[in-house]
Coordinates of C-alpha atoms and ligand atoms in Angstrom, one line a residue:
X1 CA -19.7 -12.7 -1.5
X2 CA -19.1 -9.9 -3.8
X3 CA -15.2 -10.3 -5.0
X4 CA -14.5 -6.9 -3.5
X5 CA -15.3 -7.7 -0.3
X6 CA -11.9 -8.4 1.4
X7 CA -10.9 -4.7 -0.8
X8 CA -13.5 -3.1 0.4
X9 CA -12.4 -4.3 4.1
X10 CA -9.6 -4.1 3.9
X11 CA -8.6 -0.6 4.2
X12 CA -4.7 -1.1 5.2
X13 CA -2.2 -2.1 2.3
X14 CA 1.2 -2.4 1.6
X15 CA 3.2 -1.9 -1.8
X16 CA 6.5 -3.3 -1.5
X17 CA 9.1 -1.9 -4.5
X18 CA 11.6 -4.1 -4.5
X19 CA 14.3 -4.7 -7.3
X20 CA 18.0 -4.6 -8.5
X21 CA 17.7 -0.9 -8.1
X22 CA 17.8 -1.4 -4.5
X23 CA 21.6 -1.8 -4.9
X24 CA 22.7 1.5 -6.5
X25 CA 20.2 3.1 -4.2
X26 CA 19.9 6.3 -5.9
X27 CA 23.8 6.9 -7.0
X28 CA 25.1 5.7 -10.2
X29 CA 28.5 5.1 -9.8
X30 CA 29.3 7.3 -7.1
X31 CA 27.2 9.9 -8.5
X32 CA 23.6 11.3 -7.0
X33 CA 21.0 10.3 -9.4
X34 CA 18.0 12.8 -9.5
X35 CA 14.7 10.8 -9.4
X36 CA 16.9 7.6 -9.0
X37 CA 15.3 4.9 -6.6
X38 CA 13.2 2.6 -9.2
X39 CA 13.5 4.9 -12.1
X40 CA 17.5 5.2 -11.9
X41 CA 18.0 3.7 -15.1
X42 CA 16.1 5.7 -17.1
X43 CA 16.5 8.7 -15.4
X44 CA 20.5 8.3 -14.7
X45 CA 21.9 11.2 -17.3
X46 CA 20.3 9.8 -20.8
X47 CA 19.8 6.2 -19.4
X48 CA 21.9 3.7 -18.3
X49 CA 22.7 0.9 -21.2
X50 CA 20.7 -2.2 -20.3
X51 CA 24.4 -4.0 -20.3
X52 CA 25.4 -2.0 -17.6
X53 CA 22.4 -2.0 -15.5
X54 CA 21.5 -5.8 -16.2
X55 CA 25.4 -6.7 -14.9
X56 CA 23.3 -5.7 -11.1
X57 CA 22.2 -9.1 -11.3
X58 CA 25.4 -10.2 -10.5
X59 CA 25.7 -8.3 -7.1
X60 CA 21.8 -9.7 -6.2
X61 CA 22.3 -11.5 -3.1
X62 CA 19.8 -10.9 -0.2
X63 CA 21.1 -13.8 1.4
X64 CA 19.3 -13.3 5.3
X65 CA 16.6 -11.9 3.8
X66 CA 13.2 -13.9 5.4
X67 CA 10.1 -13.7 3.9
X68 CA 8.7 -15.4 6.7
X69 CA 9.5 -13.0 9.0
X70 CA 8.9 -10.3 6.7
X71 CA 5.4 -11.1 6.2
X72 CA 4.8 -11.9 9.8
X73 CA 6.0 -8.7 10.8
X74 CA 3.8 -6.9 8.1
X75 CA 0.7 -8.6 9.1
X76 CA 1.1 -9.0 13.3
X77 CA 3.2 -5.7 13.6
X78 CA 2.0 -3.1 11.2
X79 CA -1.8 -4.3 10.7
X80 CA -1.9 -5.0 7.1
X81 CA -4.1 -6.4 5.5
X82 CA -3.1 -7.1 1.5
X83 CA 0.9 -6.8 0.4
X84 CA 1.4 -6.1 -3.3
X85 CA 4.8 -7.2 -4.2
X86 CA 6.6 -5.7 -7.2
X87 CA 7.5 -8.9 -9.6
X88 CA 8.2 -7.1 -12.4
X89 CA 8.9 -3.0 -12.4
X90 CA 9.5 -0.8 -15.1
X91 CA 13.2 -2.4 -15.2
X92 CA 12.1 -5.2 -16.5
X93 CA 13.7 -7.4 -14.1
X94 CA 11.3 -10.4 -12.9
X95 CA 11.3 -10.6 -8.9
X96 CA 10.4 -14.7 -9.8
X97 CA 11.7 -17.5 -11.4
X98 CA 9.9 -16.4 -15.2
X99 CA 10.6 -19.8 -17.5
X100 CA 9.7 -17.6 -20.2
X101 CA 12.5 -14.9 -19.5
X102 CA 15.9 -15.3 -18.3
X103 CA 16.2 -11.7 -16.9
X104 CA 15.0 -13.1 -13.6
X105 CA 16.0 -13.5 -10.1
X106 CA 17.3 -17.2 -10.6
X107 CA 20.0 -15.9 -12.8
X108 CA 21.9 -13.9 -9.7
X109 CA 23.8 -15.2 -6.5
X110 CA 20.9 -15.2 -4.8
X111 CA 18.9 -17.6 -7.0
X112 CA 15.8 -17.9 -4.8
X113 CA 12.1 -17.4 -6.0
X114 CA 11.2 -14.3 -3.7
X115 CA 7.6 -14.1 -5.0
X116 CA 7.2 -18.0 -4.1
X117 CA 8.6 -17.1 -0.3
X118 CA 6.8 -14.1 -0.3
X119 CA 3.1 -16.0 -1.7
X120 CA 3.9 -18.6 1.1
X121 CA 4.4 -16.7 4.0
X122 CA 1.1 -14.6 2.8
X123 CA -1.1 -17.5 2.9
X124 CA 0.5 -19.1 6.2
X125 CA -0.5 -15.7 8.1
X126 CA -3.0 -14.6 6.3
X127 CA -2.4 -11.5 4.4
X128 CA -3.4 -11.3 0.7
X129 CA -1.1 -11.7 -1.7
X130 CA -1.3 -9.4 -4.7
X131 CA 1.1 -8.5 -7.5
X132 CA 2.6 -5.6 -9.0
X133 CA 3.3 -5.7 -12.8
X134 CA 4.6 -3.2 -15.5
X135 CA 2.7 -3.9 -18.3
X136 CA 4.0 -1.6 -21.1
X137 CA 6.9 -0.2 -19.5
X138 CA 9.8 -2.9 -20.0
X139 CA 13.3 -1.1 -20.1
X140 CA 15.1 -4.7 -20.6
X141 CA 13.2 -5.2 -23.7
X142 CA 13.1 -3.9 -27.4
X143 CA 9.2 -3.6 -28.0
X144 CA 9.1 -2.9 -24.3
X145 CA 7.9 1.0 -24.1
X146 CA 10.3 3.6 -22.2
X147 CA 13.9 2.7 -23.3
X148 CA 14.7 4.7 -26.0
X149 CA 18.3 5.0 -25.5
X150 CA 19.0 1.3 -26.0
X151 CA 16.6 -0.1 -28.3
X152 CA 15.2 3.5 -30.1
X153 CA 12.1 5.3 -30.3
X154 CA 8.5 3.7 -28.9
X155 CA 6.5 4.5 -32.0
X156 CA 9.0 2.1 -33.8
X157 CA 8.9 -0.7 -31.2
X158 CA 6.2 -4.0 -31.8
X159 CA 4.5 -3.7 -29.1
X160 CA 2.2 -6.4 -29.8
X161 CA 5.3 -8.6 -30.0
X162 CA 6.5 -7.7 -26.7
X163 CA 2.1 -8.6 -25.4
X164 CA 2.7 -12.2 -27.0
X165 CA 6.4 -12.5 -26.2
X166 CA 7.0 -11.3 -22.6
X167 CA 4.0 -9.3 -21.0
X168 CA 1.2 -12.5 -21.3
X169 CA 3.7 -15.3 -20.9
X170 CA 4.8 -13.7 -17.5
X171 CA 1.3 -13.0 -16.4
X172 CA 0.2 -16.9 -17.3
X173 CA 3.3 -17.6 -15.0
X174 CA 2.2 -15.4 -12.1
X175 CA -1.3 -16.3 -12.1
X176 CA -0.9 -20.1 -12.1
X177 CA 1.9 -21.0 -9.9
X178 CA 1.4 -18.8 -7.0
X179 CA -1.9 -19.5 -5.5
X180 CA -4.6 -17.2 -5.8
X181 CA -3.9 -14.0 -5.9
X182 CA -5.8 -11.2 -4.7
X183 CA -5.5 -8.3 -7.3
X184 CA -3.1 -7.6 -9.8
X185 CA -1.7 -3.9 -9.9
X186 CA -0.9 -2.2 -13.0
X187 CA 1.0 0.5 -13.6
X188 CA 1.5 3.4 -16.3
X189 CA -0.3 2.3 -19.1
X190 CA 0.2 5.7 -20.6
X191 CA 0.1 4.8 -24.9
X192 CA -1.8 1.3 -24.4
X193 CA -5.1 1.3 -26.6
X194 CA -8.3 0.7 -24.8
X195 CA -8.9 -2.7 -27.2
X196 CA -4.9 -3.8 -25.2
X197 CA -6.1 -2.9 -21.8
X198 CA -9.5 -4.8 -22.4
X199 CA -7.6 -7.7 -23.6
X200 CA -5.6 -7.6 -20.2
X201 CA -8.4 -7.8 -17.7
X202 CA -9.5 -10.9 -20.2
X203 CA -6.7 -12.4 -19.9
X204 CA -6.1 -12.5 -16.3
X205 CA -9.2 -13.8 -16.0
X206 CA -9.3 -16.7 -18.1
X207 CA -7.2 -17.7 -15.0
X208 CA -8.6 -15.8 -12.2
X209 CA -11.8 -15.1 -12.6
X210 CA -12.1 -13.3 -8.7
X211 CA -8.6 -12.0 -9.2
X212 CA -9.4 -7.4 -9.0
X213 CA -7.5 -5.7 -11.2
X214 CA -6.4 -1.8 -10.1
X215 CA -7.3 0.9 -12.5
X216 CA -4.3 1.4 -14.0
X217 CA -4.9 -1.1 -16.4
X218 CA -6.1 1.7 -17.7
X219 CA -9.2 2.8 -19.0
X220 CA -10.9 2.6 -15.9
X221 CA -11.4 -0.8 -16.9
X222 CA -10.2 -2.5 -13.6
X223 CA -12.4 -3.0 -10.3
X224 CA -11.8 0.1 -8.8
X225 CA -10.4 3.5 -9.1
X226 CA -6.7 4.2 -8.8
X227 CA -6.0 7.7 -7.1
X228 CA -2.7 8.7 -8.6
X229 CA 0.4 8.7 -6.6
X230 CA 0.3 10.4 -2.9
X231 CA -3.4 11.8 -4.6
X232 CA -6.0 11.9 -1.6
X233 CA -9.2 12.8 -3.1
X234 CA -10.7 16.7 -1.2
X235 CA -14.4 14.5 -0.6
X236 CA -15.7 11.0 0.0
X237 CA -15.4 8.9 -3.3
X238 CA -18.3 6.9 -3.1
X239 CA -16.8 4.0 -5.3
X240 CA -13.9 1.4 -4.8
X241 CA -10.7 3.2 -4.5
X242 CA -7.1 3.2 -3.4
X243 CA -4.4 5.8 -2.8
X244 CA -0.5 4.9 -3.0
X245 CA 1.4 6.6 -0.5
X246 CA 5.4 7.1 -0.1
X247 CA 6.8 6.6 3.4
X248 CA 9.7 9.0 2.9
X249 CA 9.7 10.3 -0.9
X250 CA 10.8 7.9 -3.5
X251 CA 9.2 4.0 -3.8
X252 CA 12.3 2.1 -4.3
X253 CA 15.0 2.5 -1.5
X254 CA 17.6 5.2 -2.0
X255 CA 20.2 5.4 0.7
X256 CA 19.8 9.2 1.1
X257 CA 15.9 9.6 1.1
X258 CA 15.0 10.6 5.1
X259 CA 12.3 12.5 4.4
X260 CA 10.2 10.1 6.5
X261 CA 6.6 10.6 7.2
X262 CA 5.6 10.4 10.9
X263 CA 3.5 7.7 12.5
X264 CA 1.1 10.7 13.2
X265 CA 0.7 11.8 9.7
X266 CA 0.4 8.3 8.0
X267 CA -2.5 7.4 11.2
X268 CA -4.1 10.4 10.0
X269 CA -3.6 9.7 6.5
X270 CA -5.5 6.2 7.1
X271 CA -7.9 7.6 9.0
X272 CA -9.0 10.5 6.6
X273 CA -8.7 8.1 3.7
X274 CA -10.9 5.3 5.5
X275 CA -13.6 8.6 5.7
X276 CA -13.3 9.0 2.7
X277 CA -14.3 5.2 1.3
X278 CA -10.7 4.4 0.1
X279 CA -7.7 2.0 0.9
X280 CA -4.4 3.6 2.0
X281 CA -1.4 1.5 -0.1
X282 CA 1.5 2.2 1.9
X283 CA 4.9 1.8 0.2
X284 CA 7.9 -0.2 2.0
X285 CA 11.5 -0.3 -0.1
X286 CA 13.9 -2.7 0.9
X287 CA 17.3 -1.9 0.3
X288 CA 19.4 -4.5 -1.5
X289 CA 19.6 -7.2 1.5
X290 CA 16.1 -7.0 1.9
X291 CA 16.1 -5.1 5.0
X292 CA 13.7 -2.1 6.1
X293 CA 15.2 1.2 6.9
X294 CA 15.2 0.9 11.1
X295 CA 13.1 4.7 10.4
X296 CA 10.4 3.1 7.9
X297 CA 10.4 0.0 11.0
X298 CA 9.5 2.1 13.4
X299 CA 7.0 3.8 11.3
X300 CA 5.0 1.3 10.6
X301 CA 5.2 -0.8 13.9
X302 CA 4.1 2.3 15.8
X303 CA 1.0 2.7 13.0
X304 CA 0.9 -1.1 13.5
X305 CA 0.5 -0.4 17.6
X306 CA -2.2 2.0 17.2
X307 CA -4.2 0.0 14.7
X308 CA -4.1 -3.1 17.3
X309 CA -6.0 -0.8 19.8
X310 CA -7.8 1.5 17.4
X311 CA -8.3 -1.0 13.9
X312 CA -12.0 -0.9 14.6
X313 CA -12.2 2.6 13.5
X314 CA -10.6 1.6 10.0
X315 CA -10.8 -1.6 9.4
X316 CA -14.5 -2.5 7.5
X317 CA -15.5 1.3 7.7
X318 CA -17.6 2.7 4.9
X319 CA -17.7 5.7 3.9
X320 CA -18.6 8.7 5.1
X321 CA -21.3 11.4 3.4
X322 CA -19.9 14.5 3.2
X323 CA -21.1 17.4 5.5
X324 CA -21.6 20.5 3.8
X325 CA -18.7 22.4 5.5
X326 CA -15.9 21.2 7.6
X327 CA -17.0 20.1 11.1
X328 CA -16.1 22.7 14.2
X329 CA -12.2 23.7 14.0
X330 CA -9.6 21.4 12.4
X331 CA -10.0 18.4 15.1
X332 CA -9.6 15.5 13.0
X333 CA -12.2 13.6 11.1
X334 CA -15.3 11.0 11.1
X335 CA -14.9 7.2 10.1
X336 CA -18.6 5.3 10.2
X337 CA -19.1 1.9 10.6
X338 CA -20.1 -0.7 8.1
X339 CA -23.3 -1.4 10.3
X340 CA -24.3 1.9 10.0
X341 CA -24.1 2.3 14.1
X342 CA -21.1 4.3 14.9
X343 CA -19.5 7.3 14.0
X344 CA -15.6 7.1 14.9
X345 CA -14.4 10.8 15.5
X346 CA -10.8 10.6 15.5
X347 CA -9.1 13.5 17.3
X348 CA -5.9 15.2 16.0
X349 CA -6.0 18.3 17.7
X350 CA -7.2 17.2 20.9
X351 CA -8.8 20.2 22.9
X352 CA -6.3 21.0 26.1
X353 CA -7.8 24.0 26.9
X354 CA -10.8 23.5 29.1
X355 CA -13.5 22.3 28.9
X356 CA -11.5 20.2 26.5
X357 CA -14.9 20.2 24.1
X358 CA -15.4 19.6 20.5
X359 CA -18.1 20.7 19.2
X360 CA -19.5 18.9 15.6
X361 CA -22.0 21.1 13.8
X362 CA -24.4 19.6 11.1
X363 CA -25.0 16.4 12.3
X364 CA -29.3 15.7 12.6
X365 CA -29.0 11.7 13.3
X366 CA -29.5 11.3 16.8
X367 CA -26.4 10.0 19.0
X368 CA -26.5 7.9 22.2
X369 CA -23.4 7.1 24.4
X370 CA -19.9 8.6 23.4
X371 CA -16.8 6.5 24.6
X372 CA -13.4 6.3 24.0
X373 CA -12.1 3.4 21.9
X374 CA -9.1 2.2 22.9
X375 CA -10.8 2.0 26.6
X376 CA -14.3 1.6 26.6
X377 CA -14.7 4.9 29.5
X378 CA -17.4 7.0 28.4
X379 CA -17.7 10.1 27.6
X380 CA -20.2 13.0 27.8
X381 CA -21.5 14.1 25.0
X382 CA -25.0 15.9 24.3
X383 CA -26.8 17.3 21.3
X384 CA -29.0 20.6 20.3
X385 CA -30.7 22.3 18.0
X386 CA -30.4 26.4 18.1
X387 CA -33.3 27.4 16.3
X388 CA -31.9 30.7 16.1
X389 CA -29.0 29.8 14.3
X390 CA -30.6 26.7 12.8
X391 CA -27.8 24.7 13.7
X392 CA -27.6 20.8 15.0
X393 CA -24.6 21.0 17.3
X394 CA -22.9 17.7 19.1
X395 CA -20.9 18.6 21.6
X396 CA -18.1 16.1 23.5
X397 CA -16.6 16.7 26.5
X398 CA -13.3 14.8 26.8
X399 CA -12.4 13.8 30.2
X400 CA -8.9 14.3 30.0
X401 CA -6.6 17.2 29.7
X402 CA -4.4 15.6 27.7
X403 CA -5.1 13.7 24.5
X404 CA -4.9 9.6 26.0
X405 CA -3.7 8.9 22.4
X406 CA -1.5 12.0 21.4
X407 CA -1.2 10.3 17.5
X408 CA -5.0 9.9 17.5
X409 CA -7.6 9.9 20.0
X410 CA -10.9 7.8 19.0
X411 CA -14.1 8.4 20.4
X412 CA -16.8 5.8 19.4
X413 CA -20.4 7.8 19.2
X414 CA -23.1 5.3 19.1
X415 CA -25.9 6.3 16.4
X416 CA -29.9 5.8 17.2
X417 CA -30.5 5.6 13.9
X418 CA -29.3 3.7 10.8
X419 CA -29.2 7.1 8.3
X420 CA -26.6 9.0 8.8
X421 CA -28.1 12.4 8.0
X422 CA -26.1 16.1 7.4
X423 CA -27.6 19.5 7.8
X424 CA -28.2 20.9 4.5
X425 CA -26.3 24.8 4.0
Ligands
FHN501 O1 6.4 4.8 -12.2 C1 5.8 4.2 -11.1 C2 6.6 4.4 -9.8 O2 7.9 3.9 -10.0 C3 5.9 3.7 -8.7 O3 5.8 2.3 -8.9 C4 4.5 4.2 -8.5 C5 3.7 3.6 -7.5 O4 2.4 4.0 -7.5 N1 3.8 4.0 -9.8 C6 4.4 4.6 -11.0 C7 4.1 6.0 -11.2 O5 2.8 6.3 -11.0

């Protein structure tokens, strides 16, 4: 099996940004912290000294936080299918028990391995357990790149030293006491030659050979392409890709971010991703005792809902050529099936006025029956060519006047034959 398989698959992942910057939570003593969340300490005024920040540790102390549960919940409530767990951020801060560095979670109240729980309760439900790591951005070290206002400017810091000293030792760590792990995700490589990236990918996998490796390594050295933050491609991308997506607006929890996204928007997010061949990476920040905002909850299990009736339609989808305009009005968009035999049309704007119709124009393959997906009633749906306007038109009727699925209504159209082929303009 190709090591991208369960990627490609995939389809549905979460990016949990977890850290000591869950306690201040966007306010630095008292005051609001523009761009605070994960980046507080650098971006708090000209930094916060590393004394300060680092004395967070002491306040660490998640102490009902279950990993058990949190996992369960991620992989039987929200339908996802990989979790990428921050062990080290740009803080420098190791979410693990790091022999090689003290700054770690075993040095705070809490003293429990949280990447260990976390790997555990991954394998015992079966999601894949994958790691985030900051590779050249370390503001808790001096040859780590980004804090200047502790340890001076980056072109005088070794960063070689910091490779040998911290980055590889923690790596080595993370790749050989925590199982197998599915991908590693890197992050702002920005200065790193392309000889350091290379050596990177070699290194993790002298000890994981099948372990993918995002493209942030940099280089576009890893497995597959790394859309850049909230950066959904306008056509399909034909390679491996994934897009990181913010639930509200910042990646790490801040107590005054509510500018949540709704179910409807990220189901529509995953389904126009998915169309377009790509993974949607959703975030989830924890605040300081581990817990999920009750709005990001409810987020997520109502995506989670929807997936259990309408996963087909993302899950395992390849995908889709591109027609040469955009189909009919703005009703939604097409998923397509792996085995090449059904086309998924997800509707957004579902057609209340009668004869509650969409009509798709520029598809040649020929379709068979048209039913809807979450319950198997079929649909009517028909297909012509008007030679004068030399135009393939599929029309469905919907047999409702009001959408069964208001966040998104599938209707499964069975294909007659295995190309799926686009009129050209
Ligand atoms: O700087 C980080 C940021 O904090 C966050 O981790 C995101 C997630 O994609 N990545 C970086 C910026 O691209």
């Amino acid at each position: 099996m190709n090591k991208l398989s369960w990627f490609l698959q995939s389809k549905y992942g979460a990016i949990v940004h977890w850290g000591l910057y869950a306690i201040p939570a966007g306010f630095w003593q008292g005051e609001y912290a523009p761009h605070g969340g994960e980046w507080i300490m650098k971006n708090w005024r000209s930094g916060i000294p590393y004394a300060d920040y680092a004395a967070l540790a002491d306040q660490f102390n998640p102490e009902n936080f279950d990993a058990d549960a949190f996992v369960r919940f991620l992989k039987e409530d929200c339908g996802f299918r990989y979790l990428v767990f921050t062990t080290k951020h740009h803080d420098g801060f190791a979410m693990y028990d790091s022999a090689c560095n003290d700054y770690n979670i075993m040095h705070t109240p809490y003293g429990k391995d949280v990447t260990r729980a976390l790997s555990d309760a991954c394998e015992k439900y079966g999601l894949t357990f994958c790691l985030y790591y900051s590779q050249l951005q370390d503001w808790a070290d001096p040859n780590g790149f980004g804090n200047t206002w502790d340890f001076g400017p980056d072109q005088d810091k070794d960063f070689r030293k910091y490779l040998e000293e911290k980055c590889k030792p923690q790596l080595k760590e993370l790749l050989t006491e925590y199982g197998k792990i599915g991908l590693i995700w890197f992050d702002t490589p920005y200065e790193m030659d392309k000889a350091q990236c290379q050596e990177l990918v070699d290194f993790v996998h002298q000890f994981q050979p099948d372990c993918l490796i995002n493209g942030r390594v940099g280089y576009n050295l890893g497995d597959y392409r790394q859309m850049g933050d909230r950066g959904i491609p306008l056509c399909t991308y034909p390679k491996p890709w994934e897009v990181p997506m913010t639930l509200n607006d910042t990646w790490g929890y801040r107590s005054d971010d509510d500018r949540w996204k709704t179910p409807e928007h990220v189901i529509r997010l995953l389904a126009e991703v998915a169309g377009k061949g790509g993974n949607l990476l959703l975030n989830i920040g924890p605040d300081a005792q581990g817990a999920l905002p009750a709005e990001s909850e409810n987020i997520l299990r109502t995506v989670g809902d929807w997936m259990k009736k309408n996963g087909e339609s993302i899950y395992n989808t390849d995908p889709m050529p591109d027609f040469p305009y955009r189909l009919d009005t703005d009703f939604g968009c097409f998923t397509y099936s792996r085995d090449r035999k059904k086309l998924y049309m997800h509707i957004f704007r579902y057609p209340t006025v009668p004869p509650h119709q969409i009509c798709v124009v520029g598809l040649e393959t020929k379709v068979g029956k048209a039913y809807l997906l979450e319950t198997g009633e079929e649909v009517m749906c028909w297909q012509t060519y008007e030679t004068a306007r030399d135009e393939h038109r599929l029309r469905v009727r919907l047999p409702y006047a009001k959408a069964p699925n208001a966040l998104d209504t599938v209707v499964v159209i069975e294909l007659e034959e295995d190309e799926l082929r686009t009129q050209t303009l």
